[in-house]
mmCIF file of C-alpha atoms in Angstrom:
data_model
loop_
_atom_site.group_PDB
_atom_site.id
_atom_site.type_symbol
_atom_site.label_atom_id
_atom_site.label_comp_id
_atom_site.label_asym_id
_atom_site.label_seq_id
_atom_site.Cartn_x
_atom_site.Cartn_y
_atom_site.Cartn_z
ATOM 1 C CA UNK P 293 9.843 -2.142 21.068
ATOM 2 C CA UNK P 294 12.581 -2.410 18.435
ATOM 3 C CA UNK P 295 16.372 -2.292 18.646
ATOM 4 C CA UNK P 296 18.534 -0.400 16.162
ATOM 5 C CA UNK P 297 22.156 -1.007 15.216
ATOM 6 C CA UNK P 298 24.493 0.384 17.824
ATOM 7 C CA UNK P 299 27.146 1.898 15.551
ATOM 8 C CA UNK P 300 25.094 4.949 14.502
ATOM 9 C CA UNK P 301 24.661 8.112 16.575
ATOM 10 C CA UNK P 302 21.030 8.757 17.442
ATOM 11 C CA UNK P 303 20.845 11.724 15.091
ATOM 12 C CA UNK P 304 21.462 9.311 12.197
ATOM 13 C CA UNK P 305 18.887 6.663 13.153
ATOM 14 C CA UNK P 306 16.046 7.449 10.750
ATOM 15 C CA UNK P 307 13.515 5.329 12.653
ATOM 16 C CA UNK P 308 14.020 7.719 15.577
ATOM 17 C CA UNK P 309 14.603 11.168 14.121
ATOM 18 C CA UNK P 310 12.111 11.014 11.208
ATOM 19 C CA UNK P 311 9.071 10.441 13.510
ATOM 20 C CA UNK P 312 10.409 13.154 15.819
ATOM 21 C CA UNK P 313 10.688 15.622 12.934
ATOM 22 C CA UNK P 314 7.215 14.663 11.707
ATOM 23 C CA UNK P 315 5.803 15.284 15.165
ATOM 24 C CA UNK P 316 7.360 18.762 15.246
ATOM 25 C CA UNK P 317 6.114 19.536 11.734
ATOM 26 C CA UNK P 318 2.561 18.329 12.413
ATOM 27 C CA UNK P 319 2.328 20.606 15.455
ATOM 28 C CA UNK P 320 2.891 23.565 13.147
ATOM 29 C CA UNK P 321 0.906 22.400 10.117
ATOM 30 C CA UNK P 322 -2.445 20.739 10.774
ATOM 31 C CA UNK P 323 -2.732 17.818 8.381
ATOM 32 C CA UNK P 324 -5.132 14.825 8.239
ATOM 33 C CA UNK P 325 -2.169 12.443 7.939
ATOM 34 C CA UNK P 326 -0.839 13.251 11.412
ATOM 35 C CA UNK P 327 -2.964 10.534 13.072
ATOM 36 C CA UNK P 328 -1.560 7.739 10.939
ATOM 37 C CA UNK P 329 2.106 7.549 11.899
ATOM 38 C CA UNK P 330 3.751 5.215 14.370
ATOM 39 C CA UNK P 331 4.869 7.429 17.247
ATOM 40 C CA UNK P 332 8.115 6.861 19.141
ATOM 41 C CA UNK P 333 7.055 7.122 22.797
ATOM 42 C CA UNK P 334 10.511 6.795 24.307
ATOM 43 C CA UNK P 335 13.991 5.480 23.603
ATOM 44 C CA UNK P 336 16.950 4.245 25.608
ATOM 45 C CA UNK P 337 20.283 2.495 25.160
ATOM 46 C CA UNK P 338 20.907 -1.056 26.315
ATOM 47 C CA UNK P 339 24.489 -1.968 27.123
ATOM 48 C CA UNK P 340 25.285 -5.617 26.501
ATOM 49 C CA UNK P 341 28.186 -7.928 25.681
ATOM 50 C CA UNK P 342 27.732 -7.156 21.976
ATOM 51 C CA UNK P 343 27.781 -3.382 22.375
ATOM 52 C CA UNK P 344 25.290 -0.587 22.910
ATOM 53 C CA UNK P 345 21.859 -0.929 21.311
ATOM 54 C CA UNK P 346 19.370 1.888 20.820
ATOM 55 C CA UNK P 347 15.877 0.669 21.742
ATOM 56 C CA UNK P 348 12.773 2.453 20.453
ATOM 57 C CA UNK P 349 9.423 2.242 22.224
ATOM 58 C CA UNK P 350 6.275 2.845 20.183
ATOM 59 C CA UNK P 351 2.583 2.181 20.596
ATOM 60 C CA UNK P 352 1.371 -1.384 20.130
ATOM 61 C CA UNK P 353 -0.050 -1.959 16.650
ATOM 62 C CA UNK P 354 -1.869 -4.742 14.864
ATOM 63 C CA UNK P 355 -1.193 -6.775 11.714
ATOM 64 C CA UNK P 356 -0.021 -5.258 8.461
ATOM 65 C CA UNK P 357 -2.207 -4.917 5.390
ATOM 66 C CA UNK P 358 0.028 -7.559 3.791
ATOM 67 C CA UNK P 359 -0.649 -10.107 6.536
ATOM 68 C CA UNK P 360 -4.384 -9.324 6.558
ATOM 69 C CA UNK P 361 -4.550 -10.207 2.858
ATOM 70 C CA UNK P 362 -2.628 -13.483 3.074
ATOM 71 C CA UNK P 363 -4.671 -16.545 2.114
ATOM 72 C CA UNK P 364 -2.346 -19.578 1.809
ATOM 73 C CA UNK P 365 -3.705 -22.370 -0.358
ATOM 74 C CA UNK P 366 -6.191 -20.104 -2.138
ATOM 75 C CA UNK P 367 -6.012 -18.059 -5.327
ATOM 76 C CA UNK P 368 -4.070 -14.850 -4.672
ATOM 77 C CA UNK P 369 -6.479 -11.989 -4.057
ATOM 78 C CA UNK P 370 -9.251 -14.211 -2.677
ATOM 79 C CA UNK P 371 -8.991 -12.408 0.675
ATOM 80 C CA UNK P 372 -9.525 -8.649 0.308
ATOM 81 C CA UNK P 373 -10.437 -5.800 2.566
ATOM 82 C CA UNK P 374 -14.073 -4.734 2.422
ATOM 83 C CA UNK P 375 -14.447 -2.190 -0.390
ATOM 84 C CA UNK P 376 -15.223 0.866 1.735
ATOM 85 C CA UNK P 377 -12.477 -0.120 4.207
ATOM 86 C CA UNK P 378 -9.941 -0.507 1.384
ATOM 87 C CA UNK P 379 -10.769 2.998 0.177
ATOM 88 C CA UNK P 380 -10.481 4.342 3.739
ATOM 89 C CA UNK P 381 -7.082 2.680 4.226
ATOM 90 C CA UNK P 382 -5.808 3.918 0.852
ATOM 91 C CA UNK P 383 -6.912 7.470 1.710
ATOM 92 C CA UNK P 384 -5.148 7.375 5.083
ATOM 93 C CA UNK P 385 -1.929 6.049 3.560
ATOM 94 C CA UNK P 386 -2.053 8.740 0.865
ATOM 95 C CA UNK P 387 -2.580 11.444 3.507
ATOM 96 C CA UNK P 388 0.376 10.081 5.473
ATOM 97 C CA UNK P 389 2.677 10.168 2.451
ATOM 98 C CA UNK P 390 1.439 13.660 1.585
ATOM 99 C CA UNK P 391 2.360 14.822 5.099
ATOM 100 C CA UNK P 392 5.814 13.251 4.725
ATOM 101 C CA UNK P 393 6.386 15.028 1.423
ATOM 102 C CA UNK P 394 5.069 18.314 2.831
ATOM 103 C CA UNK P 395 7.757 18.011 5.512
ATOM 104 C CA UNK P 396 10.385 17.390 2.818
ATOM 105 C CA UNK P 397 10.771 13.692 3.668
ATOM 106 C CA UNK P 398 10.933 10.721 1.283
ATOM 107 C CA UNK P 399 9.725 7.454 2.840
ATOM 108 C CA UNK P 400 11.779 5.174 0.601
ATOM 109 C CA UNK P 401 10.173 1.845 1.556
ATOM 110 C CA UNK P 402 6.431 2.167 1.130
ATOM 111 C CA UNK P 403 4.859 -1.316 0.988
ATOM 112 C CA UNK P 404 1.785 -3.114 2.328
ATOM 113 C CA UNK P 405 4.023 -4.658 5.010
ATOM 114 C CA UNK P 406 4.705 -1.186 6.417
ATOM 115 C CA UNK P 407 1.034 -0.284 6.791
ATOM 116 C CA UNK P 408 -0.329 -1.567 10.116
ATOM 117 C CA UNK P 409 -3.843 -1.551 11.515
ATOM 118 C CA UNK P 410 -4.320 0.255 14.806
ATOM 119 C CA UNK P 411 -5.551 -1.891 17.691
ATOM 120 C CA UNK P 412 -8.765 -1.099 19.545
ATOM 121 C CA UNK P 413 -8.724 0.629 22.927
ATOM 122 C CA UNK P 414 -9.511 -2.608 24.748
ATOM 123 C CA UNK P 415 -6.159 -4.086 23.681
ATOM 124 C CA UNK P 416 -4.265 -1.230 25.325
ATOM 125 C CA UNK P 417 -5.884 -2.171 28.639
ATOM 126 C CA UNK P 418 -5.117 -5.892 28.523
ATOM 127 C CA UNK P 419 -3.758 -7.528 31.649
ATOM 128 C CA UNK P 420 -0.860 -9.995 31.437
ATOM 129 C CA UNK P 421 -3.404 -12.817 31.555
ATOM 130 C CA UNK P 422 -5.265 -11.299 28.594
ATOM 131 C CA UNK P 423 -2.025 -11.124 26.598
ATOM 132 C CA UNK P 424 -1.238 -14.808 27.166
ATOM 133 C CA UNK P 425 -4.843 -15.821 26.529
ATOM 134 C CA UNK P 426 -5.008 -14.113 23.126
ATOM 135 C CA UNK P 427 -1.393 -14.286 21.927
ATOM 136 C CA UNK P 428 -0.296 -17.478 23.676
ATOM 137 C CA UNK P 429 2.818 -18.198 25.710
ATOM 138 C CA UNK P 430 6.241 -17.365 24.239
ATOM 139 C CA UNK P 431 7.702 -20.137 22.092
ATOM 140 C CA UNK P 432 11.376 -20.667 22.889
ATOM 141 C CA UNK P 433 14.146 -22.922 21.641
ATOM 142 C CA UNK P 434 17.797 -23.515 22.362
ATOM 143 C CA UNK P 435 20.473 -21.727 20.358
ATOM 144 C CA UNK P 436 22.126 -24.098 17.866
ATOM 145 C CA UNK P 437 25.160 -23.099 15.800
ATOM 146 C CA UNK P 438 25.513 -24.066 12.161
ATOM 147 C CA UNK P 439 28.632 -26.174 12.741
ATOM 148 C CA UNK P 440 27.399 -27.729 15.972
ATOM 149 C CA UNK P 441 29.936 -25.986 18.197
ATOM 150 C CA UNK P 442 28.850 -24.549 21.565
ATOM 151 C CA UNK P 443 27.254 -21.079 21.308
ATOM 152 C CA UNK P 444 29.354 -18.051 22.181
ATOM 153 C CA UNK P 445 29.067 -16.892 25.799
ATOM 154 C CA UNK P 446 27.638 -13.665 24.347
ATOM 155 C CA UNK P 447 24.805 -15.494 22.550
ATOM 156 C CA UNK P 448 21.324 -15.408 24.114
ATOM 157 C CA UNK P 449 20.367 -18.330 26.310
ATOM 158 C CA UNK P 450 17.327 -19.021 24.124
ATOM 159 C CA UNK P 451 15.710 -17.757 20.947
ATOM 160 C CA UNK P 452 12.103 -16.576 21.130
ATOM 161 C CA UNK P 453 9.694 -16.834 18.197
ATOM 162 C CA UNK P 454 7.718 -13.707 17.253
ATOM 163 C CA UNK P 455 4.051 -13.662 18.203
ATOM 164 C CA UNK P 456 1.508 -14.936 15.699
ATOM 165 C CA UNK P 457 0.141 -11.561 14.619
ATOM 166 C CA UNK P 458 -2.833 -13.254 12.913
ATOM 167 C CA UNK P 459 -4.262 -13.730 16.415
ATOM 168 C CA UNK P 460 -4.941 -9.987 16.349
ATOM 169 C CA UNK P 461 -6.864 -10.013 13.067
ATOM 170 C CA UNK P 462 -10.298 -10.092 14.704
ATOM 171 C CA UNK P 463 -12.406 -6.977 13.968
ATOM 172 C CA UNK P 464 -13.097 -6.821 17.722
ATOM 173 C CA UNK P 465 -9.407 -6.132 18.360
ATOM 174 C CA UNK P 466 -8.695 -3.725 15.500
ATOM 175 C CA UNK P 467 -9.663 -0.236 14.465
ATOM 176 C CA UNK P 468 -10.370 0.543 10.834
ATOM 177 C CA UNK P 469 -7.458 2.984 10.849
ATOM 178 C CA UNK P 470 -3.804 2.486 9.946
ATOM 179 C CA UNK P 471 -0.299 3.462 10.989
ATOM 180 C CA UNK P 472 2.530 4.005 8.516
ATOM 181 C CA UNK P 473 5.778 2.576 9.897
ATOM 182 C CA UNK P 474 9.429 1.796 9.105
ATOM 183 C CA UNK P 475 11.400 4.965 8.425
ATOM 184 C CA UNK P 476 14.735 3.181 8.234
ATOM 185 C CA UNK P 477 15.061 4.090 4.538
ATOM 186 C CA UNK P 478 13.587 7.591 4.908
ATOM 187 C CA UNK P 479 15.526 10.813 4.443
ATOM 188 C CA UNK P 480 15.079 14.518 3.803
ATOM 189 C CA UNK P 481 15.003 15.203 0.078
ATOM 190 C CA UNK P 482 17.600 17.960 0.400
ATOM 191 C CA UNK P 483 19.912 15.717 2.444
ATOM 192 C CA UNK P 484 20.193 12.507 0.456
ATOM 193 C CA UNK P 485 22.445 10.023 2.301
ATOM 194 C CA UNK P 486 25.740 9.222 0.551
ATOM 195 C CA UNK P 487 25.843 5.847 -1.213
ATOM 196 C CA UNK P 488 22.105 5.380 -0.658
ATOM 197 C CA UNK P 489 20.875 2.022 -1.948
ATOM 198 C CA UNK P 490 17.109 1.471 -2.369
ATOM 199 C CA UNK P 491 15.859 -1.369 -0.174
ATOM 200 C CA UNK P 492 12.330 -1.382 -1.586
ATOM 201 C CA UNK P 493 11.039 -4.813 -2.710
ATOM 202 C CA UNK P 494 11.314 -5.211 -6.471
ATOM 203 C CA UNK P 495 7.564 -5.174 -7.131
ATOM 204 C CA UNK P 496 7.295 -1.724 -5.484
ATOM 205 C CA UNK P 497 10.464 -0.282 -7.001
ATOM 206 C CA UNK P 498 10.073 2.555 -9.514
ATOM 207 C CA UNK P 499 11.879 2.330 -12.886
ATOM 208 C CA UNK P 500 14.271 5.179 -12.056
ATOM 209 C CA UNK P 501 15.180 3.443 -8.797
ATOM 210 C CA UNK P 502 15.772 0.153 -10.589
ATOM 211 C CA UNK P 503 17.707 1.449 -13.586
ATOM 212 C CA UNK P 504 19.398 4.533 -12.109
ATOM 213 C CA UNK P 505 19.251 3.983 -8.304
ATOM 214 C CA UNK P 506 17.471 7.345 -8.018
ATOM 215 C CA UNK P 507 14.965 7.863 -5.198
ATOM 216 C CA UNK P 508 12.707 10.918 -5.022
ATOM 217 C CA UNK P 509 9.225 12.006 -4.009
ATOM 218 C CA UNK P 510 8.051 10.521 -7.313
ATOM 219 C CA UNK P 511 9.431 7.114 -6.300
ATOM 220 C CA UNK P 512 7.115 7.174 -3.281
ATOM 221 C CA UNK P 513 4.212 8.017 -5.599
ATOM 222 C CA UNK P 514 4.992 4.938 -7.731
ATOM 223 C CA UNK P 515 5.219 2.712 -4.632
ATOM 224 C CA UNK P 516 1.983 4.165 -3.262
ATOM 225 C CA UNK P 517 0.199 3.307 -6.516
ATOM 226 C CA UNK P 518 1.368 -0.300 -6.141
ATOM 227 C CA UNK P 519 0.183 -0.292 -2.515
ATOM 228 C CA UNK P 520 -3.231 1.170 -3.388
ATOM 229 C CA UNK P 521 -3.784 -1.522 -6.014
ATOM 230 C CA UNK P 522 -2.821 -4.241 -3.511
ATOM 231 C CA UNK P 523 -5.056 -2.756 -0.814
ATOM 232 C CA UNK P 524 -8.043 -2.888 -3.181
ATOM 233 C CA UNK P 525 -7.248 -6.085 -5.090
ATOM 234 C CA UNK P 526 -5.874 -8.223 -2.273
ATOM 235 C CA UNK P 527 -2.878 -9.167 -4.422
ATOM 236 C CA UNK P 528 0.162 -7.274 -5.748
ATOM 237 C CA UNK P 529 -0.003 -5.292 -8.967
ATOM 238 C CA UNK P 530 3.227 -6.996 -10.049
ATOM 239 C CA UNK P 531 3.533 -10.562 -8.750
ATOM 240 C CA UNK P 532 6.783 -11.062 -6.790
ATOM 241 C CA UNK P 533 6.350 -14.859 -6.545
ATOM 242 C CA UNK P 534 9.634 -15.775 -8.259
ATOM 243 C CA UNK P 535 11.531 -12.748 -6.867
ATOM 244 C CA UNK P 536 13.106 -12.048 -10.249
ATOM 245 C CA UNK P 537 13.836 -8.491 -11.356
ATOM 246 C CA UNK P 538 13.506 -9.603 -14.982
ATOM 247 C CA UNK P 539 10.014 -11.013 -14.428
ATOM 248 C CA UNK P 540 8.912 -7.919 -12.500
ATOM 249 C CA UNK P 541 10.084 -5.689 -15.370
ATOM 250 C CA UNK P 542 8.266 -7.991 -17.805
ATOM 251 C CA UNK P 543 5.016 -7.537 -15.865
ATOM 252 C CA UNK P 544 5.449 -3.763 -15.787
ATOM 253 C CA UNK P 545 5.788 -3.651 -19.584
ATOM 254 C CA UNK P 546 2.835 -6.034 -19.985
ATOM 255 C CA UNK P 547 0.729 -3.581 -17.984
ATOM 256 C CA UNK P 548 2.110 -0.135 -18.830
ATOM 257 C CA UNK P 549 3.916 -0.576 -22.144
ATOM 258 C CA UNK P 550 7.453 -0.004 -23.375
ATOM 259 C CA UNK P 551 10.017 1.681 -21.125
ATOM 260 C CA UNK P 552 11.432 4.936 -22.506
ATOM 261 C CA UNK P 553 15.034 5.011 -23.682
ATOM 262 C CA UNK P 554 17.681 4.504 -22.416
ATOM 263 C CA UNK P 555 16.033 2.145 -19.922
ATOM 264 C CA UNK P 556 14.509 0.029 -22.687
ATOM 265 C CA UNK P 557 17.793 -0.586 -24.452
ATOM 266 C CA UNK P 558 19.613 -1.339 -21.195
ATOM 267 C CA UNK P 559 17.196 -4.179 -20.386
ATOM 268 C CA UNK P 560 18.635 -7.009 -22.446
ATOM 269 C CA UNK P 561 16.113 -9.636 -21.320
ATOM 270 C CA UNK P 562 13.317 -7.743 -23.106
ATOM 271 C CA UNK P 563 14.174 -9.503 -26.367
ATOM 272 C CA UNK P 564 12.709 -12.780 -25.106
ATOM 273 C CA UNK P 565 9.179 -11.325 -25.036
ATOM 274 C CA UNK P 566 8.963 -7.999 -26.853
ATOM 275 C CA UNK P 567 9.955 -6.436 -30.146
ATOM 276 C CA UNK P 568 11.687 -3.048 -30.242
ATOM 277 C CA UNK P 569 8.380 -1.168 -30.169
ATOM 278 C CA UNK P 570 7.366 -2.916 -26.954
ATOM 279 C CA UNK P 571 4.758 -5.082 -28.647
ATOM 280 C CA UNK P 572 4.497 -8.773 -27.814
ATOM 281 C CA UNK P 573 6.327 -11.262 -29.975
ATOM 282 C CA UNK P 574 4.158 -14.177 -31.157
ATOM 283 C CA UNK P 575 3.919 -16.825 -28.444
ATOM 284 C CA UNK P 576 5.602 -19.454 -30.595
ATOM 285 C CA UNK P 577 8.565 -17.116 -31.075
ATOM 286 C CA UNK P 578 8.743 -16.536 -27.319
ATOM 287 C CA UNK P 579 8.704 -20.313 -26.777
ATOM 288 C CA UNK P 580 11.597 -20.767 -29.202
ATOM 289 C CA UNK P 581 13.724 -18.649 -26.874
ATOM 290 C CA UNK P 582 13.059 -21.093 -24.018
ATOM 291 C CA UNK P 583 10.557 -18.751 -22.383
ATOM 292 C CA UNK P 584 8.617 -20.615 -19.694
ATOM 293 C CA UNK P 585 6.307 -17.687 -18.931
ATOM 294 C CA UNK P 586 5.126 -16.005 -22.152
ATOM 295 C CA UNK P 587 4.239 -12.326 -21.914
ATOM 296 C CA UNK P 588 0.550 -11.404 -22.033
ATOM 297 C CA UNK P 589 -0.710 -7.822 -22.207
ATOM 298 C CA UNK P 590 -3.020 -6.845 -19.341
ATOM 299 C CA UNK P 591 -3.956 -3.204 -18.729
ATOM 300 C CA UNK P 592 -4.699 -1.642 -15.355
ATOM 301 C CA UNK P 593 -8.396 -1.534 -16.201
ATOM 302 C CA UNK P 594 -8.380 -5.200 -17.122
ATOM 303 C CA UNK P 595 -6.643 -6.116 -13.853
ATOM 304 C CA UNK P 596 -9.180 -4.097 -11.862
ATOM 305 C CA UNK P 597 -12.114 -5.685 -13.704
ATOM 306 C CA UNK P 598 -10.736 -9.145 -12.865
ATOM 307 C CA UNK P 599 -10.829 -8.533 -9.101
ATOM 308 C CA UNK P 600 -13.131 -11.120 -7.518
ATOM 309 C CA UNK P 601 -13.415 -13.147 -10.712
ATOM 310 C CA UNK P 602 -11.451 -16.187 -9.510
ATOM 311 C CA UNK P 603 -11.945 -16.041 -5.744
ATOM 312 C CA UNK P 604 -11.591 -19.224 -3.705
ATOM 313 C CA UNK P 605 -14.116 -19.395 -0.892
ATOM 314 C CA UNK P 606 -12.718 -19.661 2.654
ATOM 315 C CA UNK P 607 -13.447 -22.689 4.818
ATOM 316 C CA UNK P 608 -14.641 -20.455 7.660
ATOM 317 C CA UNK P 609 -16.038 -16.938 7.897
ATOM 318 C CA UNK P 610 -13.448 -14.169 7.666
ATOM 319 C CA UNK P 611 -15.128 -11.401 9.626
ATOM 320 C CA UNK P 612 -16.534 -7.989 8.853
ATOM 321 C CA UNK P 613 -13.282 -6.400 7.643
ATOM 322 C CA UNK P 614 -12.988 -8.802 4.697
ATOM 323 C CA UNK P 615 -14.954 -8.530 1.460
ATOM 324 C CA UNK P 616 -17.434 -11.245 0.547
ATOM 325 C CA UNK P 617 -16.068 -13.816 -1.893
ATOM 326 C CA UNK P 618 -16.767 -12.993 -5.526
ATOM 327 C CA UNK P 619 -17.476 -9.282 -5.008
ATOM 328 C CA UNK P 620 -16.532 -7.318 -8.125
ATOM 329 C CA UNK P 621 -15.699 -3.645 -8.607
ATOM 330 C CA UNK P 622 -18.335 -1.444 -10.177
ATOM 331 C CA UNK P 623 -17.286 0.056 -13.500
ATOM 332 C CA UNK P 624 -17.321 3.592 -12.081
ATOM 333 C CA UNK P 625 -14.734 2.585 -9.468
ATOM 334 C CA UNK P 626 -12.650 0.792 -12.107
ATOM 335 C CA UNK P 627 -12.494 3.946 -14.224
ATOM 336 C CA UNK P 628 -11.719 6.305 -11.338
ATOM 337 C CA UNK P 629 -9.061 4.057 -9.816
ATOM 338 C CA UNK P 630 -7.437 3.242 -13.160
ATOM 339 C CA UNK P 631 -7.259 6.938 -14.024
ATOM 340 C CA UNK P 632 -5.547 7.711 -10.697
ATOM 341 C CA UNK P 633 -3.089 4.808 -10.899
ATOM 342 C CA UNK P 634 -2.136 5.594 -14.498
ATOM 343 C CA UNK P 635 -1.129 9.108 -13.458
ATOM 344 C CA UNK P 636 0.886 7.760 -10.524
ATOM 345 C CA UNK P 637 2.610 5.088 -12.640
ATOM 346 C CA UNK P 638 3.930 7.229 -15.454
ATOM 347 C CA UNK P 639 7.433 6.067 -16.285
ATOM 348 C CA UNK P 640 9.249 9.387 -16.106
ATOM 349 C CA UNK P 641 9.263 10.603 -12.481
ATOM 350 C CA UNK P 642 8.759 14.211 -13.587
ATOM 351 C CA UNK P 643 5.549 13.156 -15.381
ATOM 352 C CA UNK P 644 3.899 11.560 -12.346
ATOM 353 C CA UNK P 645 1.374 13.504 -10.339
ATOM 354 C CA UNK P 646 2.475 14.795 -6.931
ATOM 355 C CA UNK P 647 1.031 13.701 -3.600
ATOM 356 C CA UNK P 648 -0.883 16.971 -3.410
ATOM 357 C CA UNK P 649 -2.662 15.943 -6.617
ATOM 358 C CA UNK P 650 -3.157 12.363 -5.385
ATOM 359 C CA UNK P 651 -5.039 13.398 -2.244
#
């Protein structure tokens, strides 16, 4: 269950009305993506001291692709989905986005965090004892204010930590199918919300969204390409580690080449790494400009060929959904995947392939 802000009428809560519209559309048009959306089972309003809150009830789902790939303390990408499973997940996500676009809807926040694995049937039949046995008892703590003053009488009595979703990562508890979630940034393409601001993480954000704040079907295609790479590689296409828009843009140019004008000229920080043609400046020249992270060219094909090359082995077995350490992509897959991603990552949105062509 999730709670939405209380100030909006229900007809403006995208997390409610977008799934409802998709359900209506999928009853008319049979589409393979219809099985891979989080369904809103019910909704109600809760009246409390802080106002009215719309609560949405959906089916229980498992961990996200992002959380399944996390491997703290190891080289990024060391934990990846099994190859055939990664391709299955990527296909289901692509079908889901194609269904959205067929219904005239832009997702607007397509990331690996918004792709969840479906839980197995046994989980849906858990007793309360089963829930506590697998997920543990709720962890609570007292409410403490920043300045040390007593909490407001309208504050909750306690705060409750979210469940440790990694407890659900066992292949025995999960299906090898996904659900696309989070429609809070979604909208109909012919009804763009006024003053819309993209909320997509920087490393999934298309150039037109970054430079011009423009979101379209093509922006979803760009984000999907980033997601597909991450699903297969176990790590992001563009590393968000330092959360810097400048460093994300640098990585994009390293991989895909010079931005077209006027975007290129509007990005002042480019001068630290690149000449006006988009080629790398000599490393010593980059260092003279106090560059701590010199630019290094690395094509999509090169990145795909490097998958599995620097894997750190886990301390314990990771189960049947995870690829064996050191597994590399065959050259045929590298070529096919690189060709697809290149077409999805063309800079100009009008030059990118559509979702119909992707699937």
